[in-house]
CSV table of C-alpha atoms in Angstrom, one decimal:
chain,number,residue,atom,x,y,z
A,1,ASP,CA,86.1,69.1,154.8
A,2,GLN,CA,89.7,69.9,153.1
A,3,GLN,CA,90.8,67.3,151.0
A,4,VAL,CA,94.4,68.7,150.4
A,5,LYS,CA,95.5,70.4,153.7
A,6,GLN,CA,98.8,72.6,153.7
A,7,ASN,CA,99.1,73.2,157.7
A,8,SER,CA,102.0,76.0,158.1
A,9,PRO,CA,100.7,79.6,156.8
A,10,SER,CA,104.5,80.4,156.2
A,11,LEU,CA,107.5,79.8,156.1
A,12,SER,CA,110.4,82.1,156.4
A,13,VAL,CA,113.7,80.7,155.0
A,14,GLN,CA,117.5,82.4,154.5
A,15,GLU,CA,118.8,82.9,150.6
A,16,GLY,CA,120.6,79.7,149.7
A,17,ARG,CA,119.3,77.4,152.6
A,18,ILE,CA,117.1,74.8,151.7
A,19,SER,CA,112.9,75.7,151.7
A,20,ILE,CA,110.5,72.8,152.2
A,21,LEU,CA,106.6,72.9,152.1
A,22,ASN,CA,104.7,70.1,153.2
A,23,CYS,CA,101.5,69.4,151.9
A,24,ASP,CA,98.3,66.3,153.4
A,25,TYR,CA,95.9,65.1,151.2
A,26,THR,CA,93.4,62.6,152.6
A,27,ASN,CA,91.8,61.1,149.4
A,28,SER,CA,93.3,57.8,148.5
A,29,MET,CA,91.9,57.9,144.8
A,30,PHE,CA,94.2,61.2,144.4
A,31,ASP,CA,96.6,59.9,141.4
A,32,TYR,CA,98.4,63.5,140.6
A,33,PHE,CA,99.5,65.8,142.4
A,34,LEU,CA,100.9,69.6,141.5
A,35,TRP,CA,102.5,72.2,142.8
A,36,TYR,CA,101.5,75.8,141.8
A,37,LYS,CA,103.5,79.5,143.0
A,38,LYS,CA,101.1,82.6,143.2
A,39,TYR,CA,102.4,86.2,143.0
A,40,PRO,CA,100.4,89.2,144.3
A,41,ALA,CA,97.7,90.1,142.1
A,42,GLU,CA,98.9,87.6,139.8
A,43,GLY,CA,97.3,84.1,139.3
A,44,PRO,CA,98.6,81.0,140.2
A,45,THR,CA,101.4,79.3,138.0
A,46,PHE,CA,102.2,75.7,137.7
A,47,LEU,CA,105.7,75.0,139.0
A,48,ILE,CA,106.7,70.8,139.5
A,49,SER,CA,104.0,67.8,139.4
A,50,ILE,CA,104.3,64.1,140.5
A,51,SER,CA,102.1,61.0,139.4
A,52,SER,CA,101.3,58.3,141.8
A,53,ILE,CA,103.5,56.1,140.2
A,54,LYS,CA,106.3,58.1,141.4
A,55,ASP,CA,107.8,59.3,144.6
A,56,LYS,CA,110.1,61.9,143.2
A,57,ASN,CA,110.5,64.4,140.5
A,58,GLU,CA,113.0,67.0,140.2
A,59,ASP,CA,113.2,70.6,137.9
A,60,GLY,CA,115.9,72.4,138.5
A,61,ARG,CA,116.0,74.0,142.1
A,62,PHE,CA,113.0,72.3,142.7
A,63,THR,CA,112.1,68.7,144.0
A,64,VAL,CA,108.3,67.1,144.9
A,65,PHE,CA,108.7,64.0,146.7
A,66,LEU,CA,105.7,61.9,147.2
A,67,ASN,CA,104.5,59.8,150.3
A,68,LYS,CA,101.6,57.9,149.7
A,69,SER,CA,101.4,55.5,152.7
A,70,ALA,CA,101.5,58.6,154.9
A,71,LYS,CA,99.1,60.7,152.2
A,72,HIS,CA,101.9,63.8,152.3
A,73,LEU,CA,103.8,65.6,149.4
A,74,SER,CA,106.3,67.8,149.9
A,75,LEU,CA,108.7,70.4,147.5
A,76,HIS,CA,112.1,71.2,148.4
A,77,ILE,CA,113.3,74.2,146.7
A,78,VAL,CA,117.0,74.1,147.0
A,79,PRO,CA,118.7,76.9,146.7
A,80,SER,CA,116.5,79.1,147.8
A,81,GLN,CA,116.8,82.6,146.6
A,82,PRO,CA,114.6,86.1,146.9
A,83,GLY,CA,112.4,85.6,144.0
A,84,ASP,CA,111.5,82.2,145.4
A,85,SER,CA,109.3,84.7,147.3
A,86,ALA,CA,105.4,83.7,147.2
A,87,VAL,CA,102.0,81.6,147.6
A,88,TYR,CA,102.9,78.0,147.2
A,89,PHE,CA,99.4,76.1,146.6
A,90,CYS,CA,99.6,72.6,146.7
A,91,ALA,CA,96.9,70.4,144.6
A,92,ALA,CA,95.4,67.1,143.9
A,93,SER,CA,93.1,65.2,141.3
A,94,SER,CA,91.9,62.1,141.1
A,95,THR,CA,89.6,63.0,137.9
A,96,ASP,CA,89.2,66.2,135.9
A,97,LYS,CA,89.0,68.2,139.1
A,98,LEU,CA,92.1,70.2,140.3
A,99,ILE,CA,91.7,70.2,144.9
A,100,PHE,CA,93.9,72.9,146.3
A,101,GLY,CA,94.8,73.5,149.4
A,102,THR,CA,95.2,76.8,151.5
A,103,GLY,CA,98.7,77.7,151.0
A,104,THR,CA,102.1,78.5,152.1
A,105,ARG,CA,104.0,81.9,152.5
A,106,LEU,CA,107.1,81.8,151.8
A,107,GLN,CA,109.4,84.3,152.2
A,108,VAL,CA,113.3,83.6,151.3
A,109,PHE,CA,115.6,86.3,153.0
A,110,PRO,CA,118.7,87.7,152.3
B,1,ASP,CA,99.4,83.2,123.6
B,2,ALA,CA,97.4,85.8,125.3
B,3,GLY,CA,96.5,83.5,128.4
B,4,VAL,CA,93.4,83.3,129.9
B,5,ILE,CA,91.5,86.6,130.3
B,6,GLN,CA,89.3,88.2,133.4
B,7,SER,CA,87.7,91.3,133.2
B,8,PRO,CA,87.0,92.9,135.5
B,9,ARG,CA,90.0,93.2,137.6
B,10,HIS,CA,88.3,94.8,140.5
B,11,GLU,CA,84.9,95.1,141.2
B,12,VAL,CA,83.4,97.3,143.8
B,13,THR,CA,79.7,96.9,144.6
B,14,GLU,CA,76.8,97.2,147.1
B,15,MET,CA,75.2,94.5,149.1
B,16,GLY,CA,72.1,93.0,147.0
B,17,GLN,CA,73.7,94.0,143.4
B,18,GLU,CA,74.2,91.6,140.7
B,19,VAL,CA,78.0,91.2,139.6
B,20,THR,CA,78.9,89.6,136.4
B,21,LEU,CA,82.2,88.0,136.5
B,22,ARG,CA,84.1,87.1,132.9
B,23,CYS,CA,86.4,85.1,131.2
B,24,LYS,CA,88.3,84.3,128.2
B,25,PRO,CA,89.8,81.1,128.0
B,26,ILE,CA,93.1,80.1,126.4
B,27,SER,CA,92.2,79.2,123.0
B,28,GLY,CA,91.9,75.2,122.1
B,29,HIS,CA,91.5,74.8,125.6
B,30,ASN,CA,88.6,72.5,126.3
B,31,SER,CA,88.1,72.8,130.4
B,32,LEU,CA,87.2,76.1,132.1
B,33,PHE,CA,87.6,76.0,136.0
B,34,TRP,CA,86.4,78.8,138.4
B,35,TYR,CA,87.9,78.7,141.5
B,36,ARG,CA,87.5,81.4,144.8
B,37,GLN,CA,90.4,82.0,147.1
B,38,THR,CA,89.8,83.1,151.0
B,39,MET,CA,92.1,83.3,153.4
B,40,MET,CA,90.4,80.5,155.3
B,41,ARG,CA,89.8,78.0,152.6
B,42,GLY,CA,92.7,78.7,149.8
B,43,LEU,CA,91.9,77.9,146.4
B,44,GLU,CA,88.1,76.6,146.0
B,45,LEU,CA,86.8,74.6,143.2
B,46,LEU,CA,83.5,76.6,142.5
B,47,ILE,CA,82.4,74.6,138.8
B,48,TYR,CA,84.1,73.6,136.1
B,49,PHE,CA,83.2,72.9,132.4
B,50,ASN,CA,84.3,70.2,129.2
B,51,ASN,CA,83.4,71.2,126.4
B,52,ASN,CA,81.4,74.2,127.5
B,53,VAL,CA,79.3,71.8,129.3
B,54,PRO,CA,78.8,71.7,133.2
B,55,ILE,CA,80.3,69.0,134.7
B,56,ASP,CA,80.7,69.4,138.6
B,57,ASP,CA,79.0,72.5,140.2
B,58,SER,CA,79.2,71.0,143.9
B,59,GLY,CA,81.4,73.5,145.0
B,60,MET,CA,79.2,76.8,144.3
B,61,PRO,CA,78.1,77.9,147.9
B,62,GLU,CA,74.5,78.5,146.9
B,63,ASP,CA,72.0,79.4,144.3
B,64,ARG,CA,72.6,83.1,144.2
B,65,PHE,CA,75.6,81.8,142.3
B,66,SER,CA,75.6,80.7,138.5
B,67,ALA,CA,78.2,80.1,135.8
B,68,LYS,CA,77.5,79.4,131.8
B,69,MET,CA,79.6,78.8,129.0
B,70,PRO,CA,77.8,79.6,126.1
B,71,ASN,CA,80.7,78.9,123.8
B,72,ALA,CA,84.3,77.9,123.7
B,73,SER,CA,85.5,81.0,124.0
B,74,PHE,CA,83.8,82.7,127.0
B,75,SER,CA,82.1,82.2,130.4
B,76,THR,CA,80.4,84.3,133.6
B,77,LEU,CA,80.1,83.8,137.2
B,78,LYS,CA,77.2,85.9,138.2
B,79,ILE,CA,76.1,86.5,142.0
B,80,GLN,CA,72.8,88.0,142.6
B,81,PRO,CA,72.0,89.1,144.9
B,82,SER,CA,75.9,89.7,146.1
B,83,GLU,CA,76.7,89.8,150.1
B,84,PRO,CA,79.6,90.7,152.0
B,85,ARG,CA,81.0,87.1,152.7
B,86,ASP,CA,81.2,87.1,148.9
B,87,SER,CA,84.5,89.4,149.2
B,88,ALA,CA,87.3,87.1,147.4
B,89,VAL,CA,89.7,86.7,144.3
B,90,TYR,CA,87.7,84.8,141.7
B,91,PHE,CA,90.0,82.9,139.2
B,92,CYS,CA,89.1,81.6,135.9
B,93,ALA,CA,91.7,78.9,134.8
B,94,SER,CA,91.4,76.7,131.5
B,95,ARG,CA,93.2,73.0,130.2
B,96,GLY,CA,93.7,71.7,127.1
B,97,MET,CA,92.8,67.9,126.4
B,98,VAL,CA,95.5,66.5,127.7
B,99,TYR,CA,94.9,64.7,131.0
B,100,ASN,CA,96.7,65.8,134.0
B,101,SER,CA,97.6,69.2,132.1
B,102,PRO,CA,98.2,71.8,134.1
B,103,LEU,CA,95.9,74.6,134.8
B,104,HIS,CA,96.6,77.8,133.0
B,105,PHE,CA,94.9,80.6,135.4
B,106,GLY,CA,93.8,84.2,134.5
B,107,ASN,CA,95.0,87.2,137.1
B,108,GLY,CA,91.5,86.9,139.2
B,109,THR,CA,88.8,89.6,139.8
B,110,ARG,CA,88.7,91.1,143.1
B,111,LEU,CA,85.6,91.3,144.6
B,112,THR,CA,84.4,93.3,147.2
B,113,VAL,CA,80.5,93.9,148.5
B,114,THR,CA,79.9,96.5,151.3
């Protein structure tokens, strides 16, 4: 039973445009959400997070939005750059456990 | 800071053999996690430890899998006997004591069971 879902396995975006990656969750007890980025042959690295008491968190080109009523979060990357091409995982936690989604492969082309 | 160190980077073994994956967490981190990455399930939590004590092993798929953390600087994940469906990338991650601090991942072990 997948508690954190990323329904788009891949996304292709032109350089300079906005990338929007989506994530849905089922457990209403989740109170903290994170996005990780993963390059090939490397481990995931932390990108940005948001607490359930907020609906938006911004860090440079990256913004995460949380819609608790819809149990949905999204990651916006503006402007997208070729170096952003990677697999992005969303994750959620309610205790010490961090539950990840299946990932979305983002490709940013020139 | 050397980061989380996993060994080996690649492991190829035959079905039925024992496999041991190793992890050295970041010094000072008190939580350690083992994940498995597959195409179908993404990053799947297998087990995690707090202060060297296993807290939740509900993600361990079968009794063939076991994990230990004999001290704060070392953990192992063992598969005995291994099967082809165990082929995946296995990641170890550690975290400090601050609640909801991000996990720091190692570069993973790619396991292939033939």
